[in-house]
Coordinates of C-alpha atoms in Angstrom, one line a residue:
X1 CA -0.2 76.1 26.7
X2 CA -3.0 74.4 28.0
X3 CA -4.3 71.3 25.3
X4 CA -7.5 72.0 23.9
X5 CA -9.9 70.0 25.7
X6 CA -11.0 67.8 22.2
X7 CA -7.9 67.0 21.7
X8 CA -7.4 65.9 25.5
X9 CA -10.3 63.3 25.5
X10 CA -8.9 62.2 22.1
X11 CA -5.3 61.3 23.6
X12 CA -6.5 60.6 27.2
X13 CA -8.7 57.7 25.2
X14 CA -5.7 56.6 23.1
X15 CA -3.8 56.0 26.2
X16 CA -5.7 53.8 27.6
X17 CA -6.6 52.1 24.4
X18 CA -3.4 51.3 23.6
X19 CA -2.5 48.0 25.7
X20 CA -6.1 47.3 24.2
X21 CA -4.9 47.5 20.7
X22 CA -1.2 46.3 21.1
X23 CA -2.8 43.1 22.8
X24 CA -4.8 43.0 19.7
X25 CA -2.0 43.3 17.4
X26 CA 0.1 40.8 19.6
X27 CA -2.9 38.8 19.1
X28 CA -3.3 39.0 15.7
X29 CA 0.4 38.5 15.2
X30 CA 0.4 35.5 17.5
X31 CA -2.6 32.9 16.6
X32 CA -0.5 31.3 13.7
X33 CA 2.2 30.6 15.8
X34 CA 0.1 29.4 18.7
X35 CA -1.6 28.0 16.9
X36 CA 1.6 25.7 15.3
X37 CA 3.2 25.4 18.7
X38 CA -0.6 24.1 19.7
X39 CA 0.8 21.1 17.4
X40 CA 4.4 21.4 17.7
X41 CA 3.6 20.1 21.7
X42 CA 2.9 17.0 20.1
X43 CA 5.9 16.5 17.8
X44 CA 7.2 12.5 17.8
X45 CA 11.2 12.9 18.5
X46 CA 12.3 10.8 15.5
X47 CA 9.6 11.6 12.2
X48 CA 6.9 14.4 12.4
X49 CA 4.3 16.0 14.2
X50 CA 1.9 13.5 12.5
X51 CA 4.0 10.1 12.8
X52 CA 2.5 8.1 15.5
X53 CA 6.2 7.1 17.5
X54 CA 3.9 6.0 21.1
X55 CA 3.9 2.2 20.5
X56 CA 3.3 0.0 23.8
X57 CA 3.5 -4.0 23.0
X58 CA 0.6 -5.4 25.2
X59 CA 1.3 -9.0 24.2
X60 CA 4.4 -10.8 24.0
X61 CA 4.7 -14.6 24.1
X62 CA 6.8 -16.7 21.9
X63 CA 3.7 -17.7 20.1
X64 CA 2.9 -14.1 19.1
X65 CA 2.9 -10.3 20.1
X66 CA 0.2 -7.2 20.2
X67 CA 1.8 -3.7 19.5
X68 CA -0.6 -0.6 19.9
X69 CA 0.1 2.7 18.5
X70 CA -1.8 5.2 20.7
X71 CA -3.7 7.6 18.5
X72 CA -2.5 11.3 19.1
X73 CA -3.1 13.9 21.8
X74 CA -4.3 17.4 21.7
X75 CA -5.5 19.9 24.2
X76 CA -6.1 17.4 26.5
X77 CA -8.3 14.9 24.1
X78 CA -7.9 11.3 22.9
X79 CA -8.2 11.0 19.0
X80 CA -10.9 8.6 18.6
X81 CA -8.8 5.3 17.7
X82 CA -5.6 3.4 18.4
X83 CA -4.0 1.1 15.6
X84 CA -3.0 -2.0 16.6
X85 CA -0.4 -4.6 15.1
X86 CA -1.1 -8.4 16.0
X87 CA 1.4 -10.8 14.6
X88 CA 1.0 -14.5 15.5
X89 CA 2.8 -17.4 14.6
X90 CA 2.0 -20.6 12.4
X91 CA -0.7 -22.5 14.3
X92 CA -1.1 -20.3 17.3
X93 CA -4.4 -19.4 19.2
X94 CA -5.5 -16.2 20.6
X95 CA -7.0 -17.1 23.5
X96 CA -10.7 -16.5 24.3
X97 CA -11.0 -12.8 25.4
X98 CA -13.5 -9.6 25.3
X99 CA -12.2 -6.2 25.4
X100 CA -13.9 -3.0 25.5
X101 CA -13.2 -1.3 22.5
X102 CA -14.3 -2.6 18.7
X103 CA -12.2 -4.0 16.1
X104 CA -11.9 -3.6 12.6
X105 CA -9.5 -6.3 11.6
X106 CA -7.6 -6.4 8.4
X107 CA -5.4 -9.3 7.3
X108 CA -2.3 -8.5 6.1
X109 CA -0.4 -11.7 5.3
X110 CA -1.4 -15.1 6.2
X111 CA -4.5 -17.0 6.7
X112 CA -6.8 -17.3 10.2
X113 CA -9.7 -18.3 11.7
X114 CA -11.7 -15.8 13.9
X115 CA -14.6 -17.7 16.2
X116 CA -16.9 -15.2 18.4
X117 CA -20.3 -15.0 19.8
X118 CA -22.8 -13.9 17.6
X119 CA -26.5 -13.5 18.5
X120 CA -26.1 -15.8 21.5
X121 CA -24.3 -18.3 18.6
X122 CA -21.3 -19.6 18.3
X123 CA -19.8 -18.1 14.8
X124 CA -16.5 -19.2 12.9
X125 CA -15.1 -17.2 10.1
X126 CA -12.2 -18.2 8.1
X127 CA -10.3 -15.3 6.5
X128 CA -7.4 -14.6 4.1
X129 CA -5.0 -11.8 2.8
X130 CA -7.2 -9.2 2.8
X131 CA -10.5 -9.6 4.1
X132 CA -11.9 -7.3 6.5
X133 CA -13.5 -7.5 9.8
X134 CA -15.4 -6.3 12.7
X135 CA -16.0 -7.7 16.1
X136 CA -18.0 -5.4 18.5
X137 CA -17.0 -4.0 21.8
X138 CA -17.9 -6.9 24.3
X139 CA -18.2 -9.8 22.3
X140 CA -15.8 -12.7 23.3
X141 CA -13.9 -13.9 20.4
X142 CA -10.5 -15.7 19.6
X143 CA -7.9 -16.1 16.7
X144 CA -6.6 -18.9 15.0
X145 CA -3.6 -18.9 12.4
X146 CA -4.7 -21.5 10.3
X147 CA -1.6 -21.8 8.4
X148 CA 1.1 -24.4 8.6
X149 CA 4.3 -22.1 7.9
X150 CA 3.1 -18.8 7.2
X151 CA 3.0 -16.0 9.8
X152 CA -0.1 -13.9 10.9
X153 CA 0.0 -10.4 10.3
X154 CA -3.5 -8.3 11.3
X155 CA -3.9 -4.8 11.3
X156 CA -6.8 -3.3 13.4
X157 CA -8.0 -0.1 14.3
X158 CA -9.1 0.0 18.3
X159 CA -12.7 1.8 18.6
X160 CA -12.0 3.7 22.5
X161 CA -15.6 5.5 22.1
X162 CA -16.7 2.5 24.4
X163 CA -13.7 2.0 26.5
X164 CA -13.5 2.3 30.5
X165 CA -10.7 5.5 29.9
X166 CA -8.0 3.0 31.8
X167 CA -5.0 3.0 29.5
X168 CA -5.5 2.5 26.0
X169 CA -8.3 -0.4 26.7
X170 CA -9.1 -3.6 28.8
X171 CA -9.1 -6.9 27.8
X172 CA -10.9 -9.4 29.6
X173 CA -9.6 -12.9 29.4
X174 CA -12.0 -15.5 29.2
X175 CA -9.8 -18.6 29.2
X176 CA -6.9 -18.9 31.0
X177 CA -5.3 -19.7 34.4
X178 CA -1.9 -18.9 35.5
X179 CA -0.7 -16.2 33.0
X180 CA -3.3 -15.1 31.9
X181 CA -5.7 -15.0 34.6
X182 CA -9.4 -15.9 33.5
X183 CA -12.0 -13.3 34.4
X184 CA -13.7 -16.1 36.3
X185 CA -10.4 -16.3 38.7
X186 CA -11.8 -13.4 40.7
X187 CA -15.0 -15.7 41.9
X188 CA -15.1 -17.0 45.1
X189 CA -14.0 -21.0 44.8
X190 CA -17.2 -21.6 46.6
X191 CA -19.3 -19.7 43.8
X192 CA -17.1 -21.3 41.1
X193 CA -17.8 -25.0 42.1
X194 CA -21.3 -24.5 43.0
X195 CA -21.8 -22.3 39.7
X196 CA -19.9 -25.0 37.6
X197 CA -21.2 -28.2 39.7
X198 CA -17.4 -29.1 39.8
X199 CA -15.2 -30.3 42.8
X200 CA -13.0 -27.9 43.9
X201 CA -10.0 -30.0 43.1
X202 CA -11.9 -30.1 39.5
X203 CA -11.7 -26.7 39.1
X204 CA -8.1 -26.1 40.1
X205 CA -7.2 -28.7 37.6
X206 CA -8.6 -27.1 34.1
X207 CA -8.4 -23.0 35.8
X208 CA -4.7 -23.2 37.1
X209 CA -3.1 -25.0 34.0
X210 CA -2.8 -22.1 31.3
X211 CA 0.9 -20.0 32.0
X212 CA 1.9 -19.4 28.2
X213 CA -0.2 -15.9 27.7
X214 CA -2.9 -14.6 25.7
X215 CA -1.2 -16.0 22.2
X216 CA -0.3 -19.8 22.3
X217 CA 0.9 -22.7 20.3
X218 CA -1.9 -25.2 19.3
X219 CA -1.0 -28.3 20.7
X220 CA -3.4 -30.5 18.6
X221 CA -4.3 -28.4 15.2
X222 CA -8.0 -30.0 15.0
X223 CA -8.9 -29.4 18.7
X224 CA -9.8 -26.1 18.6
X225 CA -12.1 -27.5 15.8
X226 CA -13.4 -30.1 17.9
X227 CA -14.7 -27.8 20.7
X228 CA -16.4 -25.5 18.2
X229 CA -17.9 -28.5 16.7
X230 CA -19.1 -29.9 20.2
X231 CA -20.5 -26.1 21.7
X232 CA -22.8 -25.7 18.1
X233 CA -24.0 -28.9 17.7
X234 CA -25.2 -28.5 21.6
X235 CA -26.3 -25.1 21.1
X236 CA -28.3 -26.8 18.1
X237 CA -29.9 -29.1 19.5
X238 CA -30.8 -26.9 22.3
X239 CA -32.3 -24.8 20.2
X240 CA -34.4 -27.5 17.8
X241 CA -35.5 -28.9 21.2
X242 CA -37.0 -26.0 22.0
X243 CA -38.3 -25.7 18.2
X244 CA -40.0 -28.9 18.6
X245 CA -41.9 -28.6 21.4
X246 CA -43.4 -25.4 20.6
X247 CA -44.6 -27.3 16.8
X248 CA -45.6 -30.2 19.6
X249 CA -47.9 -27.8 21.8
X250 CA -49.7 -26.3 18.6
X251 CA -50.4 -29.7 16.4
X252 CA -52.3 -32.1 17.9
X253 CA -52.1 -35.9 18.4
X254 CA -49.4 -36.9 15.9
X255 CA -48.6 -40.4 16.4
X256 CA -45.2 -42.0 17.9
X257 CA -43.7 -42.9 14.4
X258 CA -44.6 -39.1 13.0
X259 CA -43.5 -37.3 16.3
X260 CA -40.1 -39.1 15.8
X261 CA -39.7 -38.0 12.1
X262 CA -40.6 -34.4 13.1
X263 CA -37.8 -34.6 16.1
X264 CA -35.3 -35.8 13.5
X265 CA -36.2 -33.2 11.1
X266 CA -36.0 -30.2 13.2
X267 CA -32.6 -31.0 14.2
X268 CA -31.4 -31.7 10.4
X269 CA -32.9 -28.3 9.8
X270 CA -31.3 -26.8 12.5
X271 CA -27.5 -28.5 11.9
X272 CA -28.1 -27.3 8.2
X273 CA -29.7 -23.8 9.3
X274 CA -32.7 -24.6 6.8
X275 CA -36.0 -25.1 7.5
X276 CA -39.5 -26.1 6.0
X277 CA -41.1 -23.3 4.4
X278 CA -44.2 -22.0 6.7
X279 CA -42.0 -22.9 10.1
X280 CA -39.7 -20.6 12.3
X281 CA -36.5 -20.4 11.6
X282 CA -33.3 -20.6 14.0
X283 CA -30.5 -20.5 12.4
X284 CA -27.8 -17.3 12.5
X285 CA -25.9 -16.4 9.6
X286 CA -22.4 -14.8 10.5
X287 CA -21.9 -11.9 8.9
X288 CA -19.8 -11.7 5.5
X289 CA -15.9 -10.2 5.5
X290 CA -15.2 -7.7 2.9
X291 CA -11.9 -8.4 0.8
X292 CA -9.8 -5.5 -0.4
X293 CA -8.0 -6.8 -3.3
X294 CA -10.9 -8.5 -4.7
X295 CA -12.3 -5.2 -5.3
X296 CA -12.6 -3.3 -8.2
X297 CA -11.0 0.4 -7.7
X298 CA -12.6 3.4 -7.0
X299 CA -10.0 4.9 -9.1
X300 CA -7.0 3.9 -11.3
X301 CA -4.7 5.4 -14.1
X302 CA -1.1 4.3 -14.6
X303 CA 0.4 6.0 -11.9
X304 CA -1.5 4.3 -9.1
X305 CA -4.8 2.9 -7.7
X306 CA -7.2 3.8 -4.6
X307 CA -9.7 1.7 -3.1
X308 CA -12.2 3.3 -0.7
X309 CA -15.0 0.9 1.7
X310 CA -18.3 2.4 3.6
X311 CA -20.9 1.1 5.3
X312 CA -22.5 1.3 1.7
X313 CA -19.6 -1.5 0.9
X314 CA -19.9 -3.3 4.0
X315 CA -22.3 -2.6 6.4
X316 CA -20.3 -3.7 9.5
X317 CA -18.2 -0.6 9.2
X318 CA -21.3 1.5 10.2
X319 CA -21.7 0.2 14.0
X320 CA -18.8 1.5 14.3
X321 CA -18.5 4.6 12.0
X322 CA -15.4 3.4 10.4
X323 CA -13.9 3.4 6.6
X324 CA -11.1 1.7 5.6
X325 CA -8.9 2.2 2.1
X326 CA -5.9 0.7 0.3
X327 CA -3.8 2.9 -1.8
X328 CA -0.8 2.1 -4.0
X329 CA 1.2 4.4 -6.0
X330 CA 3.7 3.6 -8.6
X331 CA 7.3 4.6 -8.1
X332 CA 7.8 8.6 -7.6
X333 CA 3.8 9.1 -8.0
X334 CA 2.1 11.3 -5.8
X335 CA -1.7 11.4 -4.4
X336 CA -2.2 15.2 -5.3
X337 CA -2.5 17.2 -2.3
X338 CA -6.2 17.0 -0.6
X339 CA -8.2 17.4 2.3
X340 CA -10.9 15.2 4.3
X341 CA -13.8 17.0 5.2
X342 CA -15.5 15.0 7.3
X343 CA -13.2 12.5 8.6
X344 CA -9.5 12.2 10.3
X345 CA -7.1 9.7 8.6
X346 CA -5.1 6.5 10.1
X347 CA -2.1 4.8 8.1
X348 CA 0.1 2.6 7.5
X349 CA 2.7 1.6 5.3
X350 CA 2.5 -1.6 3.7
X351 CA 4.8 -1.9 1.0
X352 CA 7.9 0.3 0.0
X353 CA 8.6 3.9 1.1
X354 CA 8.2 7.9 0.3
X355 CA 7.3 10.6 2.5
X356 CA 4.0 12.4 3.4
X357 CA 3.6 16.1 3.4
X358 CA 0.9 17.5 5.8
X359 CA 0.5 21.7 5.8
X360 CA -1.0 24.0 8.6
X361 CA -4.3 26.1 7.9
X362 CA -1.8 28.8 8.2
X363 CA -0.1 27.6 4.9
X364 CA 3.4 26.6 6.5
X365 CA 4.2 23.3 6.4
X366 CA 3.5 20.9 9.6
X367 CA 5.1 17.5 8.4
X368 CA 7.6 16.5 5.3
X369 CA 9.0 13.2 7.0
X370 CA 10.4 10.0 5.1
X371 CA 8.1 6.8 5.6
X372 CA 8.9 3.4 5.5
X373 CA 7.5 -0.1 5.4
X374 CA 5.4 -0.1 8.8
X375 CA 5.6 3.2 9.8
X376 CA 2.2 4.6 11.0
X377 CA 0.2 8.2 10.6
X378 CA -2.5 10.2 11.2
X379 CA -3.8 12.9 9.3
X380 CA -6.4 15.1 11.3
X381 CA -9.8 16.4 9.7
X382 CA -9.3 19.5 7.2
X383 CA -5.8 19.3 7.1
X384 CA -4.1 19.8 3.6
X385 CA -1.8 16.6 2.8
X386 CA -0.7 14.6 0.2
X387 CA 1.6 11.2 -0.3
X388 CA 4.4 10.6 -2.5
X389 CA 6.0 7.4 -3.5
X390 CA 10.1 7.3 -3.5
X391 CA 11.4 6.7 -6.9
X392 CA 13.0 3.7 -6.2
X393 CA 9.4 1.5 -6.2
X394 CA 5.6 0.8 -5.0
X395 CA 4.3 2.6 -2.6
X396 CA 1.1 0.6 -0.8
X397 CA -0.2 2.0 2.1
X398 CA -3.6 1.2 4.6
X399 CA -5.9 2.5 6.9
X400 CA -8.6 3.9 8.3
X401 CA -11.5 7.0 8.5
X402 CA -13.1 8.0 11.3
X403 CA -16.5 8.2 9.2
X404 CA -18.4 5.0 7.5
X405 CA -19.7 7.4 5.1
X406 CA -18.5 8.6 2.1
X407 CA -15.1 11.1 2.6
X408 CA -15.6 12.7 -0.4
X409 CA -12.0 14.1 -0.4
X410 CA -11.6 17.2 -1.9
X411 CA -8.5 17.4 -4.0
X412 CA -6.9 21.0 -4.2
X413 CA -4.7 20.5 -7.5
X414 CA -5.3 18.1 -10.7
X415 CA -8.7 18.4 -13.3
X416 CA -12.0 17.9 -11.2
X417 CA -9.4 19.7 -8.2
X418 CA -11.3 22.7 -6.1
X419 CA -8.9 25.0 -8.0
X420 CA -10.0 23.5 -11.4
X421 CA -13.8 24.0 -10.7
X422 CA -13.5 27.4 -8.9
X423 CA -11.3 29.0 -11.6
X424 CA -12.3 31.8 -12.4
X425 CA -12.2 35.7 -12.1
X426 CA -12.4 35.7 -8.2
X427 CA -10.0 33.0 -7.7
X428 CA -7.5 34.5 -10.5
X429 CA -7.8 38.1 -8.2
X430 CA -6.9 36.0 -4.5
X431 CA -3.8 35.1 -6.7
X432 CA -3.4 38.5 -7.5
X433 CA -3.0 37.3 -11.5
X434 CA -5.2 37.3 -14.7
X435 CA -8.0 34.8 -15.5
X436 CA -6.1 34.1 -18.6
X437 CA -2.7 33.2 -16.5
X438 CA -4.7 31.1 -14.0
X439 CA -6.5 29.1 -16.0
X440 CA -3.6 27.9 -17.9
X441 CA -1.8 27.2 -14.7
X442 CA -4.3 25.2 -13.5
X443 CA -4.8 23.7 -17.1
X444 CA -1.4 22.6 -17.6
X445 CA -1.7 19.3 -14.9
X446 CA -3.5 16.8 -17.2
X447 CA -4.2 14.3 -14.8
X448 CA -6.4 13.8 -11.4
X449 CA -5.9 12.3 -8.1
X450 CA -3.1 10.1 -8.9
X451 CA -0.2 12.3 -10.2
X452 CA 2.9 11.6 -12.3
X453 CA 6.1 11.6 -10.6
X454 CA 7.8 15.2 -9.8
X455 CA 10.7 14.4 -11.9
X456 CA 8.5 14.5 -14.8
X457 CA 7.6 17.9 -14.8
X458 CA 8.3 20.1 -17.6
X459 CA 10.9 22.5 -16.1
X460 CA 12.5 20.1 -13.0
X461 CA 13.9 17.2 -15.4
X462 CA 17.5 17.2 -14.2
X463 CA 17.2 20.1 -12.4
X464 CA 16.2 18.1 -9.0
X465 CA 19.1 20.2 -7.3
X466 CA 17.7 23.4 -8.1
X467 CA 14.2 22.5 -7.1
X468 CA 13.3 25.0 -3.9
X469 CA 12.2 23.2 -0.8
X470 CA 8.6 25.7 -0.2
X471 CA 7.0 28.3 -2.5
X472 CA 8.4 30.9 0.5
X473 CA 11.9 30.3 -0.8
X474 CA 11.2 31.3 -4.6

């Protein structure tokens, strides 16, 4: 019997709709899993997705070594940083160098002297257990470890937004000779000698000397001091010469003895960096570190502290739209789980251990790994995560934001929490439960960003065997 001709269109137009629609369905189906494999590409053999494992040691000599983690990969993109681990020994040098990314440095043990090129000046810095710092992309700068016995420890974060794209960045030795070569190596001897107004036998003599690396042992303690000394005080002078002649063109026909004064001031004004009210000014001021632990925190109770620096803080940071933060968390304590909204997170362990627990936007769970003293993470932008101290101590952790400005994290369980604020009738019905039932739920945690330990809960005191791994096993 011959199909009515409605009816024909109608299943003539579902035919070919259907790959359409089961590719749509597939589709559907699909993205979350994509969407995790996306990730799962990515996954570090021996921790978690978001565990950085790709660690390349740049520098190794027995005064010292560099290790670089190399931030994370995805779809074909760099993130935005490296974190970098220097360790140097007692009364080593870093020798004079440039690279092409910037650095926020952040003591970590020990004590050290950082001298670098500021404003065309000659700047030294002395810094402690946990000061931080920035030197920009470019400038030459080197590293002392001032102390005696003690070991240097710095952890940096390694700005690529700058970088040349060869490898995870360039460093440009300034000194040198042998190992390493100096930048100035690559000059013809001919332009070397006539730029330096050296023999040529002069120049092989101080450029062919250096074979102990970028990090060596400091031979004589105060020389380092000696030649910082020597290059300011000439700078100085240099630039109170140029002070007084200018004061000499626009004052007219002081006498010999007054003209002599004048000279002698200018350069005590300059050494100094203070000058008579009413005249120009030449001196630089090196800009301030910022300590950590000197800080008040942005939030304590007795299960842990946080401490949070902008460019608000510390204005360095905003050159290179960077944060940094210092969390510690009493044994079994927990940060409650939160999100960053406008930055991705760098870590590393400092003290103790406990795990981290990072979750897909598809709400199944990317990362529960165990972390340890010096293990390093990431956390991207928006996704849900929280850390947890093990119960058997501390738990300090460090790192860095890939924003100067305020994070504003926004914590999904705890008072103040998103769940807290937004509970009410609508968010009861997306839990498919009564207003009364919700609120109380969300009532019955009593604290706020810092949690108690999970052990303390009401109904999972000495039950810790029964406890189910996910809600998707209840």
């Amino acid at each position: 019997m011959a199909m009515p001709r409605r009816e024909g269109l109608l299943l003539l137009l579902l035919v070919f709709s259907l790959p359409s629609i089961m590719a749509a369905t597939y589709e559907d189906e699909s993205r979350e899993g994509r969407q995790t494999e996306d990730w799962e590409e990515h996954r570090g053999g021996r921790g978690g997705l978001f565990l950085l494992r790709n660690v390349k040691q740049v520098v190794n000599t027995d005064a010292g070594e560099v290790k670089v983690y190399r931030g994370c990969r995805r779809k074909g993109a760099f993130a935005p940083m490296h974190v970098g681990l220097i360790r140097m020994e007692p009364q080593t040098l870093f020798i004079p160098q440039y690279i092409d990314a910037s650095l926020i440095l952040f003591v970590r043990k020990g004590d050290m002297k950082i001298g670098w090129i500021y404003k065309d000046e000659l700047m030294e810095k002395e810094l402690r257990m946990g000061d931080v710092y920035r030197i920009p992309a470019g400038a030459a700068f080197y590293i002392v470890n001032t102390g005696k016995t003690q070991r240097l420890q710095i952890i940096c974060s390694i700005d690529t937004s700058e970088s040349l794209g060869a490898g995870l960045f360039q460093s440009f030795s300034i000194g040198g000779g042998m190992h390493p070569k100096s930048v100035l190596a690559g000059f013809d001897i001919k332009t070397l000698t006539a730029a330096f107004n050296v023999s040529a036998e002069e120049l092989c003599a101080i450029m062919g000397r250096q074979k102990g690396g970028p990090i060596i042992f400091v031979k004589n303690p105060d020389q380092p001091r000696k030649w910082a000394d020597l290059m300011t005080l000439k700078h100085k002078q240099r630039r109170a010469q140029m002070a007084w002649d200018e004061d000499d063109e626009e004052e007219s026909g002081p006498d010999q003895e007054q003209t002599s004064i004048w000279a002698w001031r200018k350069l005590l004004n300059a050494m100094i960096g203070t000058e008579n009210k009413g005249r120009k000014s030449y001196a630089v001021k090196s800009p301030d570190s910022y300590n950590l632990y000197e800080r008040d925190p942005d939030f304590k109770n007795d299960y842990g502290w946080s401490v949070a620096v902008y460019q608000d803080d510390y204005s360095p940071l905003g050159s290179s739209s960077i944060g940094v933060y210092l969390v510690n968390l009493t044994a079994g304590s927990m940060m409650a789980p939160h999100l960053n909204p406008t930055a991705t997170e760098y870590g590393i362990v400092l003290k103790g251990s406990g795990s981290i627990q990072v979750v897909f936007p598809n709400g199944t769970s990317a990362m529960n790994a165990k972390v340890k003293e010096g293990d390093v993470f990431w956390i991207p932008r928006y996704f849900p995560f929280c850390q947890i101290a093990s119960l058997s101590g501390h738990m300090e952790f460090f790192g860095f934001t890939t924003s100067a400005r305020h994070n504003r994290p926004q914590f999904l369980v705890g008072q103040s929490s998103i769940l807290e604020t937004m509970s009410g009738p609508e968010m009861a019905m997306a839990f498919d439960t009564s207003e009364e039932s919700f609120r109380e739920f969300v009532a019955a945690q009593k604290e706020s960003i810092i949690l108690p330990a999970w052990s303390m809960a009401p109904s999972m005191a000495g039950r810790e065997s029964e406890i189910p791994t996910s809600v998707g096993e209840i």
